[in-house]
Short mmCIF file of C-alpha atoms in Angstrom, two decimals:
data_model
loop_
_atom_site.label_atom_id
_atom_site.label_comp_id
_atom_site.label_asym_id
_atom_site.label_seq_id
_atom_site.Cartn_x
_atom_site.Cartn_y
_atom_site.Cartn_z
CA MET W 1 0.66 6.59 -21.40
CA LYS W 2 -3.02 6.13 -20.67
CA ASN W 3 -4.19 3.33 -18.36
CA GLN W 4 -5.23 0.97 -21.14
CA THR W 5 -1.88 1.37 -22.92
CA GLN W 6 0.11 0.80 -19.72
CA ALA W 7 -1.96 -2.31 -19.02
CA ILE W 8 -0.62 -3.81 -22.26
CA HIS W 9 2.87 -2.41 -22.85
CA LEU W 10 4.74 -2.42 -19.52
CA PRO W 11 8.26 -3.83 -20.08
CA TYR W 12 9.40 -6.92 -18.20
CA VAL W 13 11.51 -6.51 -15.07
CA ARG W 14 14.15 -8.58 -16.88
CA ARG W 15 14.35 -9.27 -20.60
CA ASP W 16 12.91 -12.66 -21.56
CA ALA W 17 15.47 -15.07 -22.99
CA PHE W 18 13.35 -15.61 -26.11
CA ASP W 19 11.77 -12.13 -26.28
CA ALA W 20 8.27 -13.53 -25.85
CA LEU W 21 5.59 -10.84 -26.10
CA SER W 22 3.52 -12.54 -23.39
CA MET W 23 5.19 -13.07 -20.04
CA PRO W 24 6.09 -16.77 -19.71
CA VAL W 25 4.63 -18.77 -16.83
CA TYR W 26 7.44 -19.56 -14.42
CA ASN W 27 6.24 -22.71 -12.66
CA ALA W 28 9.23 -22.53 -10.34
CA VAL W 29 9.56 -22.85 -6.58
CA ALA W 30 13.31 -22.38 -6.14
CA TYR W 31 15.82 -20.07 -7.81
CA GLU W 32 19.55 -20.64 -8.20
CA PHE W 33 22.14 -18.02 -7.23
CA ASP W 34 25.61 -17.43 -8.61
CA ASP W 35 27.27 -17.42 -5.19
CA ALA W 36 26.60 -17.48 -1.45
CA GLN W 37 26.70 -13.71 -1.04
CA THR W 38 24.09 -13.14 -3.75
CA MET W 39 21.89 -15.77 -2.12
CA SER W 40 22.22 -14.04 1.25
CA ASP W 41 21.50 -10.64 -0.30
CA ALA W 42 18.33 -11.95 -1.94
CA PHE W 43 17.00 -13.55 1.24
CA CYS W 44 17.80 -10.47 3.33
CA ASN W 45 16.23 -8.06 0.79
CA ARG W 46 19.47 -6.28 -0.02
CA ILE W 47 18.94 -6.97 -3.73
CA ASP W 48 15.76 -7.28 -5.79
CA ALA W 49 15.72 -10.95 -6.76
CA PRO W 50 13.27 -13.81 -6.12
CA ASP W 51 14.28 -16.21 -3.38
CA TYR W 52 11.38 -18.64 -2.95
CA GLY W 53 8.12 -19.26 -4.78
CA ARG W 54 5.89 -18.85 -1.73
CA CYS W 55 6.57 -15.12 -1.66
CA GLU W 56 7.78 -14.14 -5.15
CA ASN W 57 7.50 -15.40 -8.72
CA PRO W 58 8.51 -13.61 -11.93
CA THR W 59 5.12 -14.13 -13.61
CA THR W 60 3.22 -12.91 -10.57
CA ARG W 61 5.66 -10.08 -10.07
CA TYR W 62 5.00 -8.90 -13.63
CA PHE W 63 1.25 -8.87 -12.98
CA GLU W 64 1.86 -6.80 -9.85
CA GLU W 65 4.06 -4.37 -11.78
CA ARG W 66 1.36 -3.88 -14.42
CA VAL W 67 -1.23 -3.05 -11.77
CA LYS W 68 1.27 -0.76 -10.09
CA ALA W 69 1.84 1.11 -13.37
CA VAL W 70 -1.89 1.53 -14.00
CA THR W 71 -2.73 2.72 -10.47
CA GLY W 72 0.38 4.72 -9.63
CA ALA W 73 0.73 2.75 -6.39
CA SER W 74 3.96 2.44 -4.45
CA ALA W 75 3.50 -1.31 -4.01
CA VAL W 76 1.13 -4.04 -5.22
CA ILE W 77 0.89 -7.54 -3.76
CA ALA W 78 -1.09 -10.30 -5.46
CA PHE W 79 -2.93 -12.93 -3.41
CA ASN W 80 -4.76 -16.13 -4.18
CA SER W 81 -8.23 -14.65 -3.55
CA GLY W 82 -9.97 -11.42 -2.75
CA MET W 83 -10.64 -12.63 0.79
CA ALA W 84 -6.92 -13.37 1.20
CA ALA W 85 -6.17 -9.79 0.15
CA ILE W 86 -8.63 -8.43 2.72
CA SER W 87 -7.57 -10.72 5.57
CA ASN W 88 -3.85 -10.13 5.05
CA THR W 89 -4.40 -6.37 4.92
CA LEU W 90 -6.37 -6.28 8.15
CA ILE W 91 -3.97 -8.63 9.92
CA ALA W 92 -1.10 -6.35 8.89
CA LEU W 93 -2.84 -3.30 10.37
CA ALA W 94 -4.58 -4.75 13.43
CA ALA W 95 -3.38 -6.26 16.69
CA GLN W 96 -4.86 -7.46 19.94
CA GLY W 97 -6.70 -4.59 21.61
CA ARG W 98 -7.10 -2.60 18.39
CA ASN W 99 -10.36 -2.02 16.54
CA ILE W 100 -11.58 -1.63 12.97
CA VAL W 101 -14.25 0.96 12.20
CA SER W 102 -16.50 -0.32 9.44
CA SER W 103 -20.10 -0.89 8.36
CA ARG W 104 -22.71 -3.62 8.63
CA HIS W 105 -23.09 -3.22 4.88
CA LEU W 106 -20.31 -5.60 3.89
CA PHE W 107 -20.06 -8.73 1.78
CA GLY W 108 -20.99 -11.71 3.97
CA ASN W 109 -17.54 -13.24 4.39
CA THR W 110 -15.88 -9.85 4.95
CA TYR W 111 -18.44 -9.13 7.66
CA ALA W 112 -17.76 -12.54 9.25
CA LEU W 113 -13.98 -11.97 9.07
CA ILE W 114 -14.22 -8.66 10.92
CA THR W 115 -16.90 -9.59 13.47
CA LYS W 116 -16.00 -13.24 14.16
CA THR W 117 -12.60 -14.41 12.94
CA LEU W 118 -10.56 -11.37 13.95
CA ALA W 119 -12.55 -11.08 17.18
CA LYS W 120 -10.99 -14.41 18.27
CA PHE W 121 -7.62 -12.65 18.25
CA GLY W 122 -8.76 -9.65 20.26
CA VAL W 123 -9.58 -7.26 17.40
CA ASP W 124 -12.84 -5.40 17.91
CA ALA W 125 -15.28 -4.44 15.15
CA LYS W 126 -16.91 -1.04 15.60
CA LEU W 127 -19.75 -0.92 13.09
CA CYS W 128 -21.58 2.25 12.19
CA ASP W 129 -23.23 4.15 9.36
CA LEU W 130 -20.30 5.19 7.19
CA THR W 131 -22.50 7.68 5.35
CA ASN W 132 -22.82 9.64 8.63
CA ALA W 133 -19.56 11.51 9.31
CA ASP W 134 -20.52 12.43 12.87
CA GLU W 135 -21.20 8.79 13.72
CA VAL W 136 -17.89 7.69 12.21
CA GLU W 137 -16.00 10.39 14.11
CA LYS W 138 -17.49 9.16 17.40
CA MET W 139 -16.47 5.58 16.64
CA VAL W 140 -12.79 6.30 15.96
CA ASP W 141 -10.61 6.23 19.06
CA ASP W 142 -6.96 5.81 20.03
CA ASN W 143 -7.15 2.05 19.43
CA THR W 144 -8.60 2.27 15.92
CA CYS W 145 -6.21 0.80 13.34
CA CYS W 146 -8.16 1.72 10.19
CA ILE W 147 -11.49 2.62 8.63
CA PHE W 148 -12.58 -0.10 6.22
CA LEU W 149 -15.36 0.00 3.64
CA GLU W 150 -16.58 -1.20 0.27
CA ILE W 151 -16.89 1.67 -2.22
CA MET W 152 -20.24 0.25 -3.36
CA THR W 153 -21.67 -2.25 -0.93
CA ASN W 154 -22.79 -5.72 -2.00
CA PRO W 155 -25.76 -6.14 -2.25
CA GLN W 156 -27.08 -2.95 -0.60
CA MET W 157 -25.23 -0.73 -3.10
CA GLU W 158 -24.55 2.01 -0.58
CA VAL W 159 -21.91 4.62 -1.47
CA ALA W 160 -20.04 6.52 1.23
CA ASP W 161 -18.13 9.77 0.79
CA LEU W 162 -14.49 8.68 0.47
CA ARG W 163 -13.02 12.16 0.86
CA GLN W 164 -15.02 12.65 4.05
CA LEU W 165 -13.91 9.33 5.50
CA ALA W 166 -10.32 9.98 4.47
CA ALA W 167 -10.35 13.30 6.31
CA ILE W 168 -11.51 11.57 9.49
CA ALA W 169 -8.99 8.74 9.14
CA HIS W 170 -6.05 11.02 8.42
CA ALA W 171 -6.94 13.35 11.29
CA HIS W 172 -6.44 10.34 13.54
CA ASN W 173 -3.31 9.14 11.67
CA ILE W 174 -4.89 5.90 10.51
CA PRO W 175 -5.38 4.59 6.95
CA LEU W 176 -8.57 4.47 4.93
CA VAL W 177 -8.82 0.98 3.45
CA ALA W 178 -11.32 0.45 0.63
CA ASP W 179 -12.50 -2.61 -1.23
CA THR W 180 -12.83 -1.17 -4.74
CA THR W 181 -13.86 -4.36 -6.54
CA THR W 182 -17.18 -3.01 -7.86
CA ILE W 183 -15.59 -0.25 -10.00
CA PRO W 184 -12.30 -1.09 -11.81
CA PHE W 185 -9.26 0.93 -10.82
CA THR W 186 -8.80 1.77 -14.50
CA MET W 187 -11.92 3.96 -14.30
CA PHE W 188 -11.13 6.19 -11.30
CA SER W 189 -8.34 6.99 -8.85
CA ALA W 190 -9.09 5.83 -5.32
CA HIS W 191 -5.89 7.49 -4.13
CA ASP W 192 -7.07 10.88 -5.39
CA LEU W 193 -10.16 10.41 -3.20
CA GLY W 194 -8.02 9.79 -0.11
CA VAL W 195 -7.83 5.99 -0.05
CA ASP W 196 -4.54 4.74 1.38
CA ILE W 197 -4.89 1.03 0.65
CA GLU W 198 -7.11 -0.63 -1.96
CA VAL W 199 -8.12 -4.26 -1.83
CA VAL W 200 -9.54 -5.84 -4.97
CA SER W 201 -10.96 -9.23 -5.83
CA SER W 202 -9.20 -9.74 -9.16
CA THR W 203 -11.43 -12.79 -9.58
CA LYS W 204 -14.05 -10.35 -10.80
CA TYR W 205 -13.48 -7.86 -13.63
CA ILE W 206 -9.74 -8.47 -14.04
CA SER W 207 -9.66 -12.25 -14.46
CA GLY W 208 -11.54 -11.99 -17.74
CA GLY W 209 -14.56 -14.23 -17.51
CA ALA W 210 -14.07 -15.86 -14.10
CA THR W 211 -11.03 -17.81 -15.26
CA SER W 212 -9.27 -17.75 -11.89
CA LEU W 213 -9.35 -16.70 -8.25
CA GLY W 214 -7.17 -13.80 -7.16
CA GLY W 215 -6.84 -10.71 -5.03
CA LEU W 216 -4.77 -7.53 -4.99
CA VAL W 217 -3.54 -5.20 -2.29
CA ILE W 218 -2.69 -1.81 -3.74
CA ASP W 219 -0.65 0.32 -1.35
CA TYR W 220 -0.14 4.04 -1.95
CA GLY W 221 2.69 4.32 0.55
CA SER W 222 1.05 6.51 3.19
CA THR W 223 1.02 3.85 5.95
CA ALA W 224 4.51 3.44 7.33
CA GLY W 225 5.84 -0.10 7.17
CA PHE W 226 2.69 -1.60 5.68
CA ALA W 227 4.21 -2.93 2.44
CA ASP W 228 7.20 -4.39 4.27
CA THR W 229 4.92 -6.19 6.72
CA MET W 230 2.91 -7.62 3.84
CA LYS W 231 5.92 -8.72 1.80
CA PHE W 232 8.42 -9.84 4.42
CA GLU W 233 6.15 -11.15 7.14
CA LEU W 234 2.69 -12.16 5.94
CA LEU W 235 3.62 -13.62 2.53
CA PHE W 236 6.18 -15.81 4.30
CA ASN W 237 4.08 -16.71 7.32
CA LEU W 238 0.57 -17.06 5.89
CA GLY W 239 1.39 -18.37 2.42
CA ALA W 240 -1.39 -16.78 0.38
CA TYR W 241 0.62 -15.55 -2.62
CA MET W 242 -0.91 -15.74 -6.11
CA ASN W 243 0.38 -18.63 -8.17
CA PRO W 244 1.99 -17.95 -11.59
CA ASN W 245 -0.66 -19.66 -13.71
CA VAL W 246 -3.33 -17.40 -12.24
CA ALA W 247 -1.07 -14.38 -12.66
CA ALA W 248 -0.62 -15.17 -16.35
CA MET W 249 -4.38 -15.45 -16.89
CA GLN W 250 -5.06 -12.26 -14.98
CA THR W 251 -2.35 -10.35 -16.81
CA THR W 252 -4.17 -11.22 -20.03
CA GLY W 253 -7.45 -10.27 -18.39
CA LEU W 254 -6.04 -6.89 -17.40
CA GLU W 255 -5.27 -6.21 -21.08
CA THR W 256 -8.94 -6.55 -22.05
CA LEU W 257 -10.46 -5.14 -18.84
CA ASP W 258 -11.25 -1.72 -20.26
CA ALA W 259 -13.02 -3.07 -23.33
CA ARG W 260 -15.02 -5.65 -21.39
CA TYR W 261 -16.01 -3.25 -18.64
CA ARG W 262 -17.34 -0.67 -21.06
CA VAL W 263 -19.75 -3.24 -22.53
CA GLN W 264 -20.78 -4.65 -19.14
CA SER W 265 -21.40 -1.29 -17.54
CA ALA W 266 -23.30 -0.03 -20.58
CA ASN W 267 -25.45 -3.17 -20.50
CA ALA W 268 -26.10 -2.67 -16.78
CA SER W 269 -27.10 0.96 -17.27
CA GLU W 270 -29.51 0.12 -20.08
CA LEU W 271 -31.02 -2.82 -18.20
CA ALA W 272 -31.53 -0.78 -15.04
CA ARG W 273 -33.58 1.72 -17.01
CA ARG W 274 -35.65 -0.97 -18.73
CA LEU W 275 -36.24 -3.04 -15.58
CA GLN W 276 -38.01 -0.16 -13.88
CA LEU W 277 -40.84 -0.58 -16.38
CA LEU W 278 -41.39 -4.33 -15.96
CA PRO W 279 -44.42 -5.63 -14.06
CA GLY W 280 -43.36 -7.58 -11.00
CA VAL W 281 -40.26 -5.47 -10.34
CA ARG W 282 -40.88 -3.53 -7.14
CA HIS W 283 -37.57 -1.64 -7.09
CA VAL W 284 -34.35 -1.35 -9.10
CA ASN W 285 -31.18 -0.53 -7.17
CA TYR W 286 -28.43 0.88 -9.41
CA VAL W 287 -26.43 4.00 -8.66
CA GLY W 288 -26.39 4.91 -12.34
CA LEU W 289 -30.09 5.79 -12.12
CA GLU W 290 -30.69 9.47 -11.43
CA THR W 291 -33.37 8.55 -8.90
CA ASN W 292 -30.87 6.57 -6.81
CA PRO W 293 -29.99 8.35 -3.54
CA PHE W 294 -26.26 7.74 -4.14
CA HIS W 295 -26.26 8.79 -7.80
CA ARG W 296 -24.72 12.24 -7.36
CA LEU W 297 -21.99 11.09 -4.98
CA ALA W 298 -21.16 8.08 -7.16
CA ARG W 299 -20.77 10.38 -10.17
CA GLU W 300 -18.48 12.70 -8.21
CA GLN W 301 -16.27 9.84 -7.10
CA PHE W 302 -16.31 7.35 -9.98
CA GLY W 303 -17.15 9.51 -12.97
CA ASN W 304 -19.63 8.54 -15.64
CA THR W 305 -19.79 4.87 -14.69
CA ALA W 306 -21.73 2.83 -12.15
CA GLY W 307 -20.48 -0.74 -12.41
CA ALA W 308 -22.11 -3.90 -13.68
CA MET W 309 -24.11 -4.99 -10.63
CA VAL W 310 -27.87 -4.36 -10.59
CA CYS W 311 -30.19 -5.41 -7.77
CA VAL W 312 -33.94 -5.79 -8.18
CA ASP W 313 -36.61 -6.36 -5.55
CA LEU W 314 -39.57 -8.62 -6.27
CA ALA W 315 -42.68 -9.32 -4.20
CA ASP W 316 -41.22 -11.88 -1.76
CA ARG W 317 -38.80 -14.80 -1.40
CA GLN W 318 -41.01 -17.16 -3.39
CA ALA W 319 -41.22 -14.68 -6.25
CA CYS W 320 -37.42 -14.53 -6.24
CA PHE W 321 -37.10 -18.32 -6.33
CA ASP W 322 -39.68 -18.58 -9.13
CA PHE W 323 -37.81 -15.94 -11.10
CA LEU W 324 -34.49 -17.77 -10.72
CA ASN W 325 -36.03 -21.08 -11.71
CA ARG W 326 -37.48 -19.63 -14.94
CA LEU W 327 -34.21 -18.15 -16.21
CA LYS W 328 -32.97 -19.68 -19.47
CA LEU W 329 -29.98 -17.56 -20.53
CA ILE W 330 -28.86 -16.02 -17.25
CA HIS W 331 -26.96 -18.40 -15.00
CA ARG W 332 -27.94 -19.16 -11.39
CA ALA W 333 -24.49 -18.71 -9.87
CA THR W 334 -22.48 -16.66 -7.42
CA ASN W 335 -19.58 -14.39 -8.45
CA LEU W 336 -19.58 -10.93 -9.97
CA PHE W 337 -18.52 -9.51 -13.34
CA ASP W 338 -18.18 -12.76 -15.26
CA ASN W 339 -18.49 -12.52 -19.04
CA ARG W 340 -21.86 -14.22 -18.52
CA THR W 341 -24.80 -12.64 -16.73
CA LEU W 342 -25.38 -14.24 -13.32
CA ALA W 343 -28.25 -14.10 -10.84
CA ILE W 344 -28.42 -14.99 -7.15
CA HIS W 345 -30.72 -14.56 -4.17
CA PRO W 346 -28.25 -13.29 -1.53
CA ALA W 347 -30.48 -13.81 1.51
CA SER W 348 -30.78 -17.56 0.97
CA THR W 349 -27.22 -18.18 -0.25
CA ILE W 350 -24.40 -15.82 0.72
CA TYR W 351 -26.28 -14.89 3.91
CA GLY W 352 -28.23 -18.16 4.14
CA LEU W 353 -26.71 -19.24 7.46
CA TYR W 354 -27.39 -15.89 9.13
CA THR W 355 -30.44 -15.51 11.35
CA ASP W 356 -33.41 -13.40 10.26
CA GLU W 357 -32.35 -10.79 12.82
CA GLU W 358 -28.80 -10.70 11.49
CA ARG W 359 -29.97 -10.32 7.90
CA LYS W 360 -32.31 -7.53 8.96
CA ALA W 361 -29.44 -5.71 10.70
CA LEU W 362 -27.35 -6.07 7.53
CA ASP W 363 -30.21 -4.83 5.31
CA VAL W 364 -30.13 -8.05 3.29
CA LEU W 365 -33.72 -8.47 2.13
CA ASP W 366 -35.64 -11.61 1.20
CA THR W 367 -36.99 -9.74 -1.82
CA THR W 368 -33.63 -8.95 -3.47
CA ILE W 369 -32.11 -10.57 -6.55
CA ARG W 370 -28.54 -9.58 -7.39
CA LEU W 371 -27.68 -9.50 -11.08
CA SER W 372 -24.12 -9.42 -12.37
CA ILE W 373 -24.39 -8.17 -15.93
CA GLY W 374 -22.26 -9.80 -18.61
CA LEU W 375 -21.23 -9.29 -22.21
CA GLU W 376 -24.28 -10.78 -23.93
CA ASP W 377 -26.45 -8.61 -26.16
CA VAL W 378 -28.49 -6.40 -23.87
CA ASP W 379 -31.72 -7.30 -25.65
CA ASP W 380 -31.17 -11.00 -24.95
CA ILE W 381 -30.47 -10.36 -21.26
CA PHE W 382 -33.57 -8.22 -20.96
CA GLU W 383 -35.77 -10.76 -22.74
CA ASP W 384 -34.68 -13.51 -20.36
CA ILE W 385 -35.48 -11.35 -17.35
CA ARG W 386 -38.82 -10.37 -18.84
CA GLN W 387 -39.93 -13.94 -19.51
CA ALA W 388 -38.75 -15.09 -16.06
CA LEU W 389 -41.00 -12.53 -14.39
CA VAL W 390 -44.18 -13.86 -16.01
#
């Protein structure tokens, strides 16, 4: 079956007692067992049965199985946020004295996790230009535990060559870990491009209109012991498993992901073309534009799609603030890939507590507005942007 069909028609792990077409929400913490041996087998992973709600739930498990079917992964683990998915993944791979090779072009909290939080536990961040294979090769050493990147950086919108990075990682017997949130996994195969582990903020496209926070770790089975560490150590010890109510909402969101994404990405593509012609817009950053330096590589990797995030540069910070204040339809809010179009000034918000020098090093500019394009009529979105630039 095609991805969209699998996202809707995957059978339950166990037949529902009432044959409900939608997976019921199991708001359960504990599960009863027929006898002591079955209980022991469940807790010691000798049989596939839930033992405690902190690390397994039937509703959440069904959501994981749907994602697994769509991606072809060997294991999928659902977390309570995208940051939880990233942090648990890196904790599973890293250890004191190890290092993570990555980029300065990362979402603000991911950058802080790698450079500050994990540094407290003796994990080093080795940051370089991931679009430069020679530089990456020089950074990887015997203590490197993984190469980590975002497939399209936020908000710089840089695209690195995944096959090239995978070749370097695999030559050193380490995994390539990619945050693939900006392009849905229904649209391309990260595994075919050499990615070993995907992390996704399911809060974004999948949740279906920002209904809930969630994250996914999608493991393709090439890193020995990784899935077991995630399931039988970190879920138990860190307690970041996705709750069943969120899983139910995101299962429904997964069913409509393809339809929603096609509208959002088409809107983004059309807006990017129109915005180039507006007075006051100094630059439009969208990899779907043929003039974008990453356009060719993005097409090779992700196909005929470029996501629903568009960044525009205006004259200065004040022009950005004035633009935001004049918006009538578009919401001033953080988050990406809501059903509604959202706008934010990253330098003063997501990176607002960083110094000017830090923002400069991260290529986060005072002139940049990040737009997350929604499902509204494209003419209405454009008109609101046009009037806000006056």
